[in-house]
Amino acid sequence: MTDVSSDELAYTLGLISGEGSFFITFVRDDRYNHNVWYSPKMSVSMGEYSRELLKSQQALYGLGTVTDHPKGYAWTLSSRSDCHELRRLIDGHIRRHENTAFVQSQKYQSYQKWCEALEILQPDRSLSESEVIELADLREGMNNIQAASHISPEEIRRTLTQE
């Protein structure tokens, strides 16, 4: 990962504020500990003419992938290490530019919850049952729109107790 300029990161934060989302995904899967798979995620989804823009963002940071999305394309980070690296970059930018517009945005509240979740989701670390539940609870305060496959914290608790 090369260093990026403050202007480049400010631009990226504008994209994230307008078109991005911070997530914690959960999927029921008995192949994983506690019968559930979980992962941090950040995604910027844009229209059909945005592929090159998103590819340039992915290349600039060397993080995530750009894939087809129902409405166009998405730049998505879903590995713990990529998400932690993005957090390091964003937090560094905020420290250097305390008045950045990103901290005034609604997206910043989701980002803060996501950061709390990343404290739990350290790379190469298995979670305890109580940490999985804490993660599920944090996720609820993160996103306003829920996917059709959304699993509520109550469902996660039930899945954990069925082990």
JSON list of C-alpha atoms in Angstrom, two decimals, residues 43-116:
[
{"chain": "A", "resi": 43, "resn": "SER", "atom": "CA", "xyz": [-18.84, -1.08, -0.36]},
{"chain": "A", "resi": 44, "resn": "VAL", "atom": "CA", "xyz": [-19.17, 1.88, -2.73]},
{"chain": "A", "resi": 45, "resn": "SER", "atom": "CA", "xyz": [-21.85, 1.13, -5.33]},
{"chain": "A", "resi": 46, "resn": "MET", "atom": "CA", "xyz": [-22.31, 3.32, -8.37]},
{"chain": "A", "resi": 47, "resn": "GLY", "atom": "CA", "xyz": [-23.95, 3.30, -11.79]},
{"chain": "A", "resi": 48, "resn": "GLU", "atom": "CA", "xyz": [-23.04, 1.61, -15.03]},
{"chain": "A", "resi": 49, "resn": "TYR", "atom": "CA", "xyz": [-20.50, 4.27, -16.07]},
{"chain": "A", "resi": 50, "resn": "SER", "atom": "CA", "xyz": [-18.50, 4.16, -12.85]},
{"chain": "A", "resi": 51, "resn": "ARG", "atom": "CA", "xyz": [-16.35, 1.08, -13.45]},
{"chain": "A", "resi": 52, "resn": "GLU", "atom": "CA", "xyz": [-13.14, 2.97, -14.26]},
{"chain": "A", "resi": 53, "resn": "LEU", "atom": "CA", "xyz": [-13.61, 5.38, -11.35]},
{"chain": "A", "resi": 54, "resn": "LEU", "atom": "CA", "xyz": [-14.05, 2.51, -8.91]},
{"chain": "A", "resi": 55, "resn": "LYS", "atom": "CA", "xyz": [-11.17, 0.56, -10.46]},
{"chain": "A", "resi": 56, "resn": "SER", "atom": "CA", "xyz": [-8.93, 3.60, -9.96]},
{"chain": "A", "resi": 57, "resn": "GLN", "atom": "CA", "xyz": [-9.95, 3.77, -6.29]},
{"chain": "A", "resi": 58, "resn": "GLN", "atom": "CA", "xyz": [-9.23, 0.06, -5.84]},
{"chain": "A", "resi": 59, "resn": "ALA", "atom": "CA", "xyz": [-5.84, 0.43, -7.55]},
{"chain": "A", "resi": 60, "resn": "LEU", "atom": "CA", "xyz": [-4.91, 3.57, -5.59]},
{"chain": "A", "resi": 61, "resn": "TYR", "atom": "CA", "xyz": [-5.27, 1.78, -2.26]},
{"chain": "A", "resi": 62, "resn": "GLY", "atom": "CA", "xyz": [-4.64, -1.80, -3.35]},
{"chain": "A", "resi": 63, "resn": "LEU", "atom": "CA", "xyz": [-7.70, -2.80, -1.33]},
{"chain": "A", "resi": 64, "resn": "GLY", "atom": "CA", "xyz": [-10.80, -4.79, -2.22]},
{"chain": "A", "resi": 65, "resn": "THR", "atom": "CA", "xyz": [-12.26, -5.67, -5.59]},
{"chain": "A", "resi": 66, "resn": "VAL", "atom": "CA", "xyz": [-14.51, -4.08, -8.20]},
{"chain": "A", "resi": 67, "resn": "THR", "atom": "CA", "xyz": [-17.39, -6.25, -9.33]},
{"chain": "A", "resi": 68, "resn": "ASP", "atom": "CA", "xyz": [-20.65, -6.04, -11.23]},
{"chain": "A", "resi": 69, "resn": "HIS", "atom": "CA", "xyz": [-23.54, -4.77, -9.14]},
{"chain": "A", "resi": 70, "resn": "PRO", "atom": "CA", "xyz": [-27.27, -4.76, -9.98]},
{"chain": "A", "resi": 71, "resn": "LYS", "atom": "CA", "xyz": [-27.16, -1.02, -10.75]},
{"chain": "A", "resi": 72, "resn": "GLY", "atom": "CA", "xyz": [-23.64, -0.86, -12.14]},
{"chain": "A", "resi": 73, "resn": "TYR", "atom": "CA", "xyz": [-20.43, -1.60, -10.23]},
{"chain": "A", "resi": 74, "resn": "ALA", "atom": "CA", "xyz": [-19.23, -1.86, -6.64]},
{"chain": "A", "resi": 75, "resn": "TRP", "atom": "CA", "xyz": [-15.84, -1.42, -5.02]},
{"chain": "A", "resi": 76, "resn": "THR", "atom": "CA", "xyz": [-15.97, -3.77, -2.04]},
{"chain": "A", "resi": 77, "resn": "LEU", "atom": "CA", "xyz": [-13.61, -4.50, 0.83]},
{"chain": "A", "resi": 78, "resn": "SER", "atom": "CA", "xyz": [-14.53, -7.68, 2.68]},
{"chain": "A", "resi": 79, "resn": "SER", "atom": "CA", "xyz": [-11.35, -9.03, 4.22]},
{"chain": "A", "resi": 80, "resn": "ARG", "atom": "CA", "xyz": [-10.58, -8.10, 7.79]},
{"chain": "A", "resi": 81, "resn": "SER", "atom": "CA", "xyz": [-7.10, -6.90, 6.85]},
{"chain": "A", "resi": 82, "resn": "ASP", "atom": "CA", "xyz": [-8.38, -4.66, 4.02]},
{"chain": "A", "resi": 83, "resn": "CYS", "atom": "CA", "xyz": [-11.04, -3.18, 6.30]},
{"chain": "A", "resi": 84, "resn": "HIS", "atom": "CA", "xyz": [-8.48, -2.49, 9.02]},
{"chain": "A", "resi": 85, "resn": "GLU", "atom": "CA", "xyz": [-6.17, -0.82, 6.49]},
{"chain": "A", "resi": 86, "resn": "LEU", "atom": "CA", "xyz": [-9.00, 1.43, 5.26]},
{"chain": "A", "resi": 87, "resn": "ARG", "atom": "CA", "xyz": [-9.79, 2.32, 8.86]},
{"chain": "A", "resi": 88, "resn": "ARG", "atom": "CA", "xyz": [-6.13, 3.22, 9.48]},
{"chain": "A", "resi": 89, "resn": "LEU", "atom": "CA", "xyz": [-6.18, 5.53, 6.46]},
{"chain": "A", "resi": 90, "resn": "ILE", "atom": "CA", "xyz": [-9.48, 7.19, 7.38]},
{"chain": "A", "resi": 91, "resn": "ASP", "atom": "CA", "xyz": [-8.55, 7.65, 11.05]},
{"chain": "A", "resi": 92, "resn": "GLY", "atom": "CA", "xyz": [-5.19, 9.15, 10.04]},
{"chain": "A", "resi": 93, "resn": "HIS", "atom": "CA", "xyz": [-6.95, 11.59, 7.71]},
{"chain": "A", "resi": 94, "resn": "ILE", "atom": "CA", "xyz": [-9.42, 12.59, 10.43]},
{"chain": "A", "resi": 95, "resn": "ARG", "atom": "CA", "xyz": [-6.56, 13.19, 12.90]},
{"chain": "A", "resi": 96, "resn": "ARG", "atom": "CA", "xyz": [-4.80, 15.47, 10.41]},
{"chain": "A", "resi": 97, "resn": "HIS", "atom": "CA", "xyz": [-8.01, 17.20, 9.27]},
{"chain": "A", "resi": 98, "resn": "GLU", "atom": "CA", "xyz": [-10.34, 17.40, 12.28]},
{"chain": "A", "resi": 99, "resn": "ASN", "atom": "CA", "xyz": [-12.83, 19.55, 10.37]},
{"chain": "A", "resi": 100, "resn": "THR", "atom": "CA", "xyz": [-13.19, 17.14, 7.46]},
{"chain": "A", "resi": 101, "resn": "ALA", "atom": "CA", "xyz": [-16.76, 17.05, 6.17]},
{"chain": "A", "resi": 102, "resn": "PHE", "atom": "CA", "xyz": [-16.81, 13.26, 6.63]},
{"chain": "A", "resi": 103, "resn": "VAL", "atom": "CA", "xyz": [-17.22, 13.62, 10.42]},
{"chain": "A", "resi": 104, "resn": "GLN", "atom": "CA", "xyz": [-20.28, 15.82, 9.78]},
{"chain": "A", "resi": 105, "resn": "SER", "atom": "CA", "xyz": [-21.95, 13.21, 7.57]},
{"chain": "A", "resi": 106, "resn": "GLN", "atom": "CA", "xyz": [-24.54, 10.64, 8.53]},
{"chain": "A", "resi": 107, "resn": "LYS", "atom": "CA", "xyz": [-22.16, 7.99, 7.17]},
{"chain": "A", "resi": 108, "resn": "TYR", "atom": "CA", "xyz": [-19.68, 8.84, 9.92]},
{"chain": "A", "resi": 109, "resn": "GLN", "atom": "CA", "xyz": [-22.04, 7.39, 12.55]},
{"chain": "A", "resi": 110, "resn": "SER", "atom": "CA", "xyz": [-22.11, 4.09, 10.65]},
{"chain": "A", "resi": 111, "resn": "TYR", "atom": "CA", "xyz": [-18.33, 4.28, 10.31]},
{"chain": "A", "resi": 112, "resn": "GLN", "atom": "CA", "xyz": [-17.94, 4.63, 14.09]},
{"chain": "A", "resi": 113, "resn": "LYS", "atom": "CA", "xyz": [-20.07, 1.51, 14.70]},
{"chain": "A", "resi": 114, "resn": "TRP", "atom": "CA", "xyz": [-18.07, -0.31, 12.03]},
{"chain": "A", "resi": 115, "resn": "CYS", "atom": "CA", "xyz": [-14.85, 0.66, 13.82]},
{"chain": "A", "resi": 116, "resn": "GLU", "atom": "CA", "xyz": [-16.25, -0.76, 17.07]}
]
